[in-house]
XYZ file of C-alpha atoms in Angstrom:
629
model
C 5.295 185.554 -1.424
C 5.127 187.100 -4.884
C 6.145 190.727 -5.144
C 3.667 191.144 -7.991
C 0.741 190.321 -5.687
C 1.288 192.038 -2.357
C -1.187 191.594 0.482
C -3.691 194.427 0.890
C -2.395 197.323 2.959
C -2.137 198.439 5.737
C -1.198 194.978 6.962
C 2.553 194.542 7.146
C 3.294 191.270 8.869
C 1.152 188.174 8.473
C 1.133 184.788 10.123
C -0.861 182.498 7.855
C -1.616 178.779 7.841
C -1.922 177.895 4.167
C -1.824 174.126 4.435
C -5.362 173.706 3.140
C -5.223 176.333 0.406
C -4.767 175.489 -3.272
C -1.323 176.544 -4.562
C -1.071 179.493 -6.918
C 2.000 181.396 -8.009
C 0.150 184.215 -9.700
C -2.383 185.201 -7.026
C -1.959 186.732 -3.626
C -2.742 184.746 -0.527
C -5.776 186.965 0.141
C -7.057 186.505 -3.397
C -6.730 182.774 -2.989
C -8.494 182.879 0.399
C -11.359 184.892 -1.086
C -11.714 182.553 -4.043
C -11.503 179.460 -1.889
C -14.050 180.807 0.597
C -16.420 181.666 -2.219
C -16.130 178.279 -3.877
C -16.641 176.430 -0.611
C -19.551 178.638 0.567
C -17.728 179.299 3.805
C -18.757 181.556 6.637
C -16.406 184.465 7.247
C -16.550 186.560 10.359
C -14.219 188.844 12.297
C -13.424 188.662 15.986
C -11.068 191.211 17.579
C -8.859 191.577 14.542
C -8.843 187.881 13.633
C -10.557 186.853 10.404
C -11.704 183.280 10.859
C -12.641 181.242 7.804
C -14.686 178.230 8.903
C -14.866 175.425 6.368
C -15.120 171.681 6.239
C -11.357 171.589 5.578
C -10.444 173.258 8.824
C -9.826 176.765 10.143
C -7.557 179.420 8.653
C -6.517 182.305 10.889
C -5.531 185.609 9.327
C -3.747 187.788 11.894
C -3.062 191.496 11.478
C -0.086 192.848 13.391
C 0.930 196.262 12.067
C 2.238 197.400 15.461
C 5.406 195.339 15.357
C 8.657 197.345 14.753
C 12.365 196.601 14.830
C 13.957 198.374 17.791
C 16.775 200.860 17.036
C 20.077 200.598 18.827
C 19.974 202.362 22.172
C 22.062 205.543 22.596
C 20.823 206.336 26.087
C 22.633 205.700 29.324
C 21.931 202.352 30.837
C 18.916 202.601 33.141
C 18.228 200.869 36.401
C 16.607 197.477 36.394
C 13.422 198.853 37.957
C 13.160 201.676 35.396
C 13.712 199.284 32.539
C 10.945 197.035 33.866
C 8.449 199.952 34.103
C 9.293 201.265 30.654
C 9.019 197.806 29.152
C 5.588 197.338 30.707
C 4.436 200.760 29.457
C 5.717 200.039 25.954
C 3.888 196.726 25.856
C 0.628 198.385 26.923
C 1.001 201.087 24.256
C 1.793 198.414 21.709
C -1.336 196.461 22.607
C -3.517 199.560 22.458
C -2.112 200.546 19.082
C -2.525 197.051 17.712
C -6.122 196.900 18.861
C -6.878 200.219 17.176
C -5.657 199.126 13.764
C -6.446 195.428 13.604
C -10.224 195.578 13.348
C -10.508 197.838 10.305
C -8.474 195.835 7.760
C -9.976 192.536 8.891
C -13.509 193.885 8.551
C -12.629 195.382 5.194
C -11.365 192.078 3.880
C -14.484 190.282 5.137
C -16.664 192.842 3.374
C -14.692 192.418 0.178
C -15.213 188.665 0.371
C -18.957 188.985 0.890
C -19.336 191.512 -1.924
C -17.674 189.264 -4.454
C -20.901 188.137 -6.127
C -21.398 187.262 -9.779
C -22.786 189.999 -11.988
C -25.403 188.461 -14.252
C -27.989 189.477 -16.795
C -30.063 187.550 -19.310
C -27.349 187.679 -21.951
C -24.472 186.603 -19.703
C -26.494 183.838 -18.051
C -27.192 182.310 -21.440
C -23.447 181.788 -21.900
C -23.005 179.915 -18.618
C -23.048 176.174 -18.116
C -25.901 174.644 -16.166
C -23.583 173.803 -13.291
C -22.283 177.368 -13.097
C -25.798 178.782 -13.233
C -26.779 176.575 -10.304
C -23.729 177.669 -8.321
C -24.378 181.347 -9.068
C -28.055 180.974 -8.169
C -27.208 179.418 -4.813
C -24.683 182.158 -4.063
C -27.106 184.931 -5.003
C -29.909 183.343 -3.015
C -27.661 183.140 0.056
C -26.755 186.797 -0.377
C -30.437 187.622 -0.742
C -31.192 185.804 2.495
C -28.475 187.804 4.233
C -29.846 191.075 2.880
C -33.343 190.075 3.980
C -32.040 189.293 7.451
C -30.464 192.758 7.533
C -33.795 194.288 6.447
C -32.208 195.483 3.207
C -35.285 194.389 1.287
C -34.665 196.203 -1.994
C -31.197 194.684 -2.247
C -32.643 191.283 -1.378
C -35.228 191.686 -4.151
C -32.447 192.426 -6.647
C -30.375 189.448 -5.495
C -33.309 187.026 -5.622
C -34.115 188.377 -9.080
C -30.592 187.580 -10.262
C -30.835 184.120 -8.703
C -34.051 183.569 -10.675
C -32.232 184.614 -13.870
C -29.653 181.927 -13.215
C -32.092 179.231 -12.174
C -35.861 179.777 -11.800
C -36.848 178.143 -8.527
C -40.068 178.324 -6.459
C -38.078 179.123 -3.312
C -36.442 182.138 -4.968
C -39.822 183.475 -6.095
C -41.341 182.893 -2.672
C -38.413 184.594 -0.947
C -38.718 187.617 -3.189
C -42.445 187.637 -2.448
C -41.563 187.774 1.256
C -39.642 191.001 0.575
C -42.575 192.490 -1.311
C -44.795 191.401 1.575
C -42.754 193.485 4.025
C -42.960 196.426 1.617
C -46.753 195.931 1.254
C -46.462 195.539 -2.529
C -49.319 193.044 -2.637
C -49.727 192.735 -6.402
C -46.065 191.761 -6.700
C -46.490 189.265 -3.858
C -49.302 187.643 -5.821
C -47.211 187.646 -9.001
C -44.178 185.969 -7.414
C -46.082 183.446 -5.301
C -48.155 182.502 -8.338
C -44.914 181.864 -10.231
C -43.686 179.704 -7.340
C -46.945 177.752 -7.243
C -46.838 177.205 -10.995
C -43.659 175.201 -10.314
C -44.832 173.592 -7.060
C -48.595 173.660 -6.513
C -48.266 172.377 -2.934
C -45.715 174.926 -1.735
C -47.334 175.891 1.574
C -45.272 179.028 2.259
C -46.169 180.435 -1.140
C -49.850 179.610 -0.633
C -49.927 181.363 2.728
C -48.061 184.407 1.415
C -50.389 184.716 -1.549
C -53.416 184.299 0.722
C -52.233 187.184 2.895
C -51.688 189.343 -0.193
C -55.139 188.482 -1.553
C -56.653 189.411 1.791
C -54.974 192.833 1.686
C -56.256 193.260 -1.862
C -59.730 192.307 -0.540
C -59.884 189.306 -2.849
C -61.344 187.210 -0.072
C -62.524 184.228 -2.106
C -59.021 183.776 -3.504
C -57.503 184.150 -0.036
C -59.874 181.548 1.406
C -58.985 179.137 -1.381
C -55.253 179.465 -0.707
C -55.584 179.156 3.062
C -57.848 176.124 2.624
C -55.408 174.458 0.223
C -52.578 175.146 2.670
C -54.525 173.556 5.532
C -55.389 170.474 3.479
C -51.765 169.970 2.410
C -50.675 170.134 6.058
C -53.530 167.892 7.143
C -54.956 170.774 9.205
C -51.981 170.358 11.557
C -50.519 173.849 11.046
C -52.192 175.944 13.708
C -51.119 179.262 12.162
C -52.742 178.412 8.822
C -55.827 177.016 10.511
C -56.269 180.107 12.682
C -55.755 182.341 9.640
C -58.437 180.415 7.753
C -60.904 180.718 10.628
C -60.126 184.414 11.054
C -60.688 185.112 7.372
C -63.894 183.078 7.313
C -65.196 185.178 10.178
C -64.102 188.390 8.469
C -65.892 187.471 5.246
C -68.954 186.302 7.162
C -69.134 189.535 9.163
C -69.034 191.622 5.997
C -71.699 189.585 4.264
C -73.710 189.339 7.469
C -74.043 193.105 7.740
C -75.342 193.247 4.187
C -77.916 190.526 4.930
C -79.075 192.277 8.109
C -79.497 195.576 6.280
C -81.420 193.907 3.462
C -83.706 191.620 5.438
C -85.472 194.241 7.561
C -88.032 193.141 10.146
C -88.876 189.476 9.756
C -89.990 186.803 12.173
C -88.206 183.455 12.242
C -89.988 180.198 11.467
C -93.254 179.345 13.264
C -91.421 176.423 14.902
C -88.892 178.807 16.427
C -91.535 181.298 17.575
C -93.697 178.562 19.100
C -90.774 177.055 20.988
C -89.918 180.447 22.459
C -93.458 181.413 23.427
C -94.251 178.069 25.012
C -91.313 178.523 27.380
C -93.723 180.765 29.334
C -96.763 179.352 31.044
C -99.953 180.181 29.130
C -101.947 183.090 30.495
C -105.643 183.834 30.136
C -106.652 187.091 28.466
C -106.412 189.906 31.018
C -109.650 191.163 32.473
C -110.960 193.937 30.265
C -109.337 192.410 27.169
C -111.380 189.219 27.113
C -113.476 188.349 24.096
C -116.675 189.569 25.749
C -115.281 193.099 26.116
C -116.598 195.625 23.604
C -113.391 196.874 21.981
C -112.945 198.457 18.573
C -110.112 197.315 16.317
C -109.399 200.997 15.814
C -108.400 201.362 19.459
C -105.134 200.497 21.152
C -106.849 198.019 23.464
C -108.694 196.430 20.546
C -105.419 195.881 18.686
C -103.787 194.499 21.828
C -106.542 191.910 22.203
C -106.372 191.129 18.487
C -102.663 190.395 18.838
C -103.181 188.117 21.837
C -105.840 186.101 20.000
C -103.692 185.814 16.864
C -100.700 184.680 18.931
C -102.799 181.867 20.409
C -103.292 180.345 16.921
C -99.630 179.188 16.937
C -99.295 179.562 13.162
C -96.979 181.593 10.979
C -99.775 183.884 9.816
C -101.020 184.238 13.363
C -97.609 185.333 14.610
C -97.263 187.884 11.798
C -100.697 189.286 12.640
C -99.838 189.447 16.329
C -96.589 191.353 15.724
C -98.418 193.891 13.565
C -101.254 194.284 16.076
C -98.943 194.942 19.040
C -97.102 197.589 17.017
C -100.358 199.254 16.036
C -101.715 199.103 19.595
C -98.829 201.235 20.832
C -99.189 203.621 17.904
C -102.892 204.142 18.685
C -102.184 204.521 22.393
C -104.800 205.060 25.101
C -103.835 201.703 26.605
C -104.033 202.767 30.214
C -103.069 199.967 32.585
C -102.257 197.685 29.627
C -99.435 199.798 28.201
C -96.739 197.859 30.085
C -98.158 194.590 28.716
C -98.262 195.998 25.175
C -94.621 197.066 25.473
C -93.746 193.602 26.786
C -95.432 191.905 23.834
C -93.983 194.237 21.210
C -90.556 193.629 22.747
C -91.156 189.882 22.466
C -91.715 190.022 18.727
C -89.029 192.653 18.161
C -86.602 190.313 19.918
C -87.746 187.390 17.779
C -87.103 189.525 14.697
C -83.505 189.858 15.874
C -83.502 193.440 17.172
C -82.393 192.901 20.752
C -81.560 196.546 21.469
C -85.003 197.839 20.452
C -86.630 195.081 22.497
C -84.525 196.081 25.495
C -85.798 199.664 25.305
C -89.423 198.475 25.349
C -88.796 196.173 28.305
C -87.057 198.941 30.253
C -90.108 201.128 29.806
C -92.432 198.233 30.653
C -90.843 197.637 34.073
C -90.886 201.378 34.773
C -94.614 201.543 34.081
C -95.487 198.337 35.925
C -92.729 197.007 38.219
C -94.917 194.073 39.226
C -95.032 192.676 35.661
C -92.592 189.852 36.370
C -92.497 188.555 32.798
C -90.808 191.770 31.646
C -87.891 191.132 34.022
C -87.621 187.540 32.794
C -87.564 188.544 29.138
C -85.108 191.336 29.822
C -82.847 188.839 31.589
C -82.890 186.634 28.474
C -81.959 189.644 26.367
C -79.076 190.536 28.667
C -77.789 186.986 28.396
C -77.970 187.051 24.596
C -76.079 190.349 24.624
C -73.384 188.764 26.796
C -74.252 190.454 30.095
C -74.883 187.510 32.412
C -74.574 189.637 35.575
C -77.390 191.933 34.436
C -79.440 188.831 33.614
C -78.923 187.462 37.127
C -79.882 190.847 38.608
C -83.161 190.856 36.687
C -84.093 187.432 38.030
C -83.447 188.692 41.555
C -85.650 191.729 40.883
C -88.401 189.459 39.579
C -88.234 187.373 42.761
C -88.650 190.494 44.917
C -91.937 191.167 43.133
C -93.283 187.607 43.104
C -91.150 184.898 44.664
C -93.772 182.268 43.836
C -93.842 182.777 40.065
C -92.593 179.452 38.620
C -91.558 181.093 35.322
C -88.792 182.965 37.143
C -87.102 179.761 38.248
C -87.639 177.994 34.929
C -85.929 180.775 32.978
C -83.186 181.271 35.541
C -82.540 177.550 35.206
C -82.208 178.123 31.458
C -79.533 180.723 32.170
C -77.629 178.269 34.387
C -78.005 175.551 31.754
C -76.586 177.757 28.988
C -73.653 178.684 31.225
C -73.004 175.007 31.980
C -74.008 175.375 35.635
C -76.053 172.186 35.609
C -76.385 171.653 39.361
C -77.842 175.148 39.804
C -80.060 174.618 36.770
C -81.451 171.381 38.238
C -82.328 173.163 41.497
C -84.238 175.894 39.690
C -86.073 173.457 37.399
C -87.129 171.516 40.478
C -88.251 174.746 42.178
C -90.344 175.576 39.119
C -91.916 172.105 39.277
C -92.628 172.439 42.988
C -94.518 175.682 42.329
C -96.412 174.323 39.308
C -96.275 170.658 38.340
C -98.462 171.138 35.256
C -95.789 172.823 33.125
C -94.256 170.039 31.025
C -91.116 171.907 29.979
C -89.798 172.134 33.530
C -89.925 168.330 33.694
C -88.342 167.914 30.256
C -85.510 170.323 30.997
C -84.883 168.751 34.393
C -84.463 165.377 32.686
C -82.093 166.825 30.075
C -80.070 168.555 32.807
C -79.778 165.351 34.821
C -78.548 163.641 31.676
C -75.957 166.370 31.104
C -74.765 165.894 34.684
C -74.174 162.204 33.982
C -77.140 161.003 36.045
C -78.519 158.870 33.230
C -80.734 156.716 35.455
C -82.320 159.795 37.061
C -82.845 161.414 33.665
C -84.561 158.360 32.205
C -86.740 158.037 35.316
C -87.760 161.698 34.959
C -88.781 161.111 31.348
C -90.699 157.944 32.138
C -92.691 159.842 34.786
C -93.226 162.696 32.338
C -94.575 160.344 29.669
C -96.965 158.904 32.233
C -98.129 162.302 33.507
C -98.196 164.121 30.148
C -99.096 161.352 27.738
C -100.992 163.741 25.463
C -98.099 166.186 25.009
C -95.971 165.440 21.894
C -92.912 167.335 23.134
C -92.235 164.863 25.927
C -91.889 162.032 23.389
C -89.657 164.130 21.144
C -87.176 165.041 23.882
C -87.274 161.563 25.377
C -86.379 160.287 21.917
C -83.394 162.650 21.804
C -81.955 161.126 24.964
C -82.487 157.628 23.590
C -80.816 158.666 20.337
C -77.813 159.977 22.238
C -77.528 156.536 23.852
C -77.729 154.970 20.366
C -80.977 153.248 21.253
C -82.104 153.905 17.701
C -85.225 151.782 17.371
C -86.828 153.078 20.573
C -85.812 156.652 19.736
C -87.494 156.420 16.326
C -90.580 154.985 17.994
C -90.770 158.070 20.239
C -90.246 160.452 17.311
C -93.024 158.740 15.335
C -95.335 159.042 18.336
C -94.548 162.761 18.609
C -95.230 163.306 14.888
C -98.626 161.602 15.074
C -99.608 163.592 18.142
C -98.517 166.851 16.478
C -100.798 166.087 13.527
C -103.748 165.415 15.823
C -103.305 168.267 18.284
C -101.899 171.045 16.068
C -102.824 170.333 12.438
C -102.270 173.985 11.447
C -99.026 174.491 13.340
C -97.090 171.236 13.487
C -93.746 171.289 15.279
C -91.349 169.711 12.765
C -88.554 168.895 15.241
C -89.607 165.216 15.633
C -89.295 164.775 11.845
C -85.797 166.250 11.867
C -84.767 164.116 14.835
C -86.019 160.996 13.087
C -83.954 161.968 10.037
C -80.857 162.174 12.230
C -81.637 158.826 13.838
C -81.935 157.083 10.466
C -78.720 158.693 9.286
C -76.775 157.667 12.386
C -78.281 154.194 12.605
C -78.579 152.973 9.038
C -76.773 155.695 7.081
C -80.032 156.021 5.196
C -79.298 159.354 3.570
C -82.241 159.206 1.210
C -84.891 158.737 3.882
C -83.180 161.311 6.095
C -83.319 163.812 3.236
C -86.973 162.956 2.579
C -87.887 163.674 6.192
C -86.059 167.008 6.140
C -87.826 167.920 2.914
C -91.155 167.031 4.517
C -90.297 169.272 7.464
C -89.490 172.111 5.061
C -92.807 171.675 3.252
C -94.604 172.107 6.579
C -92.336 174.917 7.780
C -90.274 176.328 4.870
C -88.389 178.681 7.167
C -87.324 176.174 9.806
C -83.640 176.960 10.216
C -82.946 173.640 11.965
C -84.348 171.676 9.015
C -82.327 173.751 6.549
C -79.100 173.360 8.539
C -79.602 169.617 8.974
C -80.261 169.195 5.267
C -77.062 171.069 4.455
C -75.025 168.828 6.745
C -76.574 165.647 5.356
C -75.700 166.708 1.819
C -72.180 167.653 2.848
C -71.721 164.233 4.448
C -72.464 162.676 1.069
C -70.046 164.932 -0.760
C -72.888 166.834 -2.457
C -71.085 170.082 -1.847
C -72.837 172.277 -4.404
C -76.267 171.284 -3.077
C -75.123 171.740 0.512
C -73.945 175.246 -0.339
C -77.469 176.298 -1.345
C -78.838 175.179 2.011
C -76.087 176.913 3.969
C -76.840 180.122 2.089
C -80.517 179.647 2.875
C -79.646 179.126 6.547
C -77.873 182.494 6.533
C -81.007 184.136 5.142
C -83.151 182.545 7.852
C -80.812 183.248 10.762
C -82.283 185.604 13.336
C -79.363 187.313 15.055
C -76.119 188.708 13.684
C -74.152 185.953 15.441
C -76.342 183.261 13.864
C -76.013 184.876 10.438
C -72.220 185.022 10.727
C -72.095 181.375 11.774
C -74.261 180.307 8.825
C -72.241 182.361 6.332
C -69.025 180.859 7.688
C -70.375 177.410 6.839
C -71.464 178.645 3.424
C -68.081 180.190 2.621
C -66.223 177.100 3.820
C -68.461 174.967 1.617
C -68.001 177.266 -1.373
C -64.244 177.067 -0.911
C -64.426 173.270 -0.851
C -66.123 173.424 -4.234
C -63.320 175.601 -5.573
C -60.723 173.208 -4.146
C -62.399 170.333 -5.980
C -62.233 172.265 -9.232
C -58.745 173.756 -8.939
C -56.918 171.110 -6.890
C -58.553 167.734 -7.591
C -55.700 165.915 -5.848
C -56.366 167.932 -2.684
C -60.098 167.264 -2.885
C -59.393 163.539 -2.814
C -57.067 164.019 0.144
C -59.676 166.092 1.969
C -62.323 163.419 1.559
C -59.827 160.818 2.692
C -59.111 162.626 5.950
C -62.762 163.594 6.463
C -61.845 167.216 7.144
C -64.513 169.830 6.789
C -67.340 167.334 6.866
C -68.912 167.950 10.232
C -71.584 165.496 11.362
C -75.159 166.689 11.676
C -76.081 168.014 15.094
C -77.809 165.589 17.415
C -78.821 166.199 21.033
């Protein structure tokens, strides 16, 4: 071993296998080990004083043994065999303890020296290096950066990745440095580095996701949605983390925009179709005695306004519903309603609920049942409110209270069946629909809903038999043909379904020329789309429905989906935005805005990533079919 290159102290005696090391007469063994390890990107670690260099060429053991000494000649009197044995054992134990105390430090020191031997680079020095050397340096610096990141030494990792980028700009290096900035919440720098990575590789999913997260923190939600969407498309929507992040952000954006819409829209009734469908779920009632048309009531009195509202509501038109809502409000303002106050509160709550203010409606219904506990309809409506607010137990309790006051009111069982139906409890729903029918066979909707429930339960034959009987018994009611057509459509019996929808449309025109229910038109549009892929006629029918009822949310939503199916994304977006404006409750608004934002993002994908747009259309992602039954 060369005297000019001694091994690092304090090591004194070394046992070294150098068979796989390159020869060198001018460098120490340790220098050569360090150089060789560096060049071969080896892993160096220390175990109990043994530095182990693991490489593809084999294993080199570096042993430290500074505790070994040459014994001096003995001058003491010869000791007994037993004494010599004890002293020898004690000496060996002391030797081991001493060796253990000094071995670990030099080995660890040498390992640290090896790991710290990284190239020092700057723009000027890098320019002088060959391409091969730059690549080697970049790889070494990147590996060191990864190690620093793993040790949570993020600032050091940032510096190392920066040097690696100087040697060889690479999207991975930029993305890794962005990961460090992400941990440090330096969002602008995350955006800067991930954008640099994506400029080199536009489909680098990690960079897209990291930039999306940074954009979200910077409240640049449109940009974040675009990146998450692009990431999902690249992965074929198979990456659950990206997909969940996209859905979460869509909801977040929708909730923010939804609050703004709710604050701006104020009190507004939904479409006449929606209002009619809700009101007709209760059996029609004659005007209460004392509020009939023969009664002498002034419009300037509370009772006069209450009667005015009831008469306007019976018109079943948009203007009539607006007039009714105003009249019920004014009736309570004028007061002096006497025995009719509970009814007035019930009716104001009905229209307040339809306007989307469930909490205010709940207050009115609470007061209504306090004033007149026997007014069963107030319990029923309050139960529906509880269900919408997510309190199904309170809803069930209200139905039980209603039964205690009038166990023979068929509306109780019809609406409790609706609760069971919504909760997927179809067997219980069928029992209550049948109970409602047994108490009053003249109410068509109990028959219709029983048939639909039987169908949901898989009893197709029973469902179709129920509808055939209903058509026979209620041949002048358009709704029975419409819902019968829906079941036929679900069975892909297209021609017969369309026949039923046409029948319903004609009957609507004859029986309610001023307040046509447009649902049969929309259902026919869906049938033509599913059967013949006749987009044009389907669109025409939806447009016709919107001429009759411009605020029909179902027509608007169906139109949006039809356009989206055809790839007419920009047109679909307008309808989704309109659906958000028409939505009644906060949940409905958020759902509509989510569709709108997803559609808007698809447009941006088409513009910014045309290759991804083609891939998206190829996989059919994001293009949900129009709703049917």
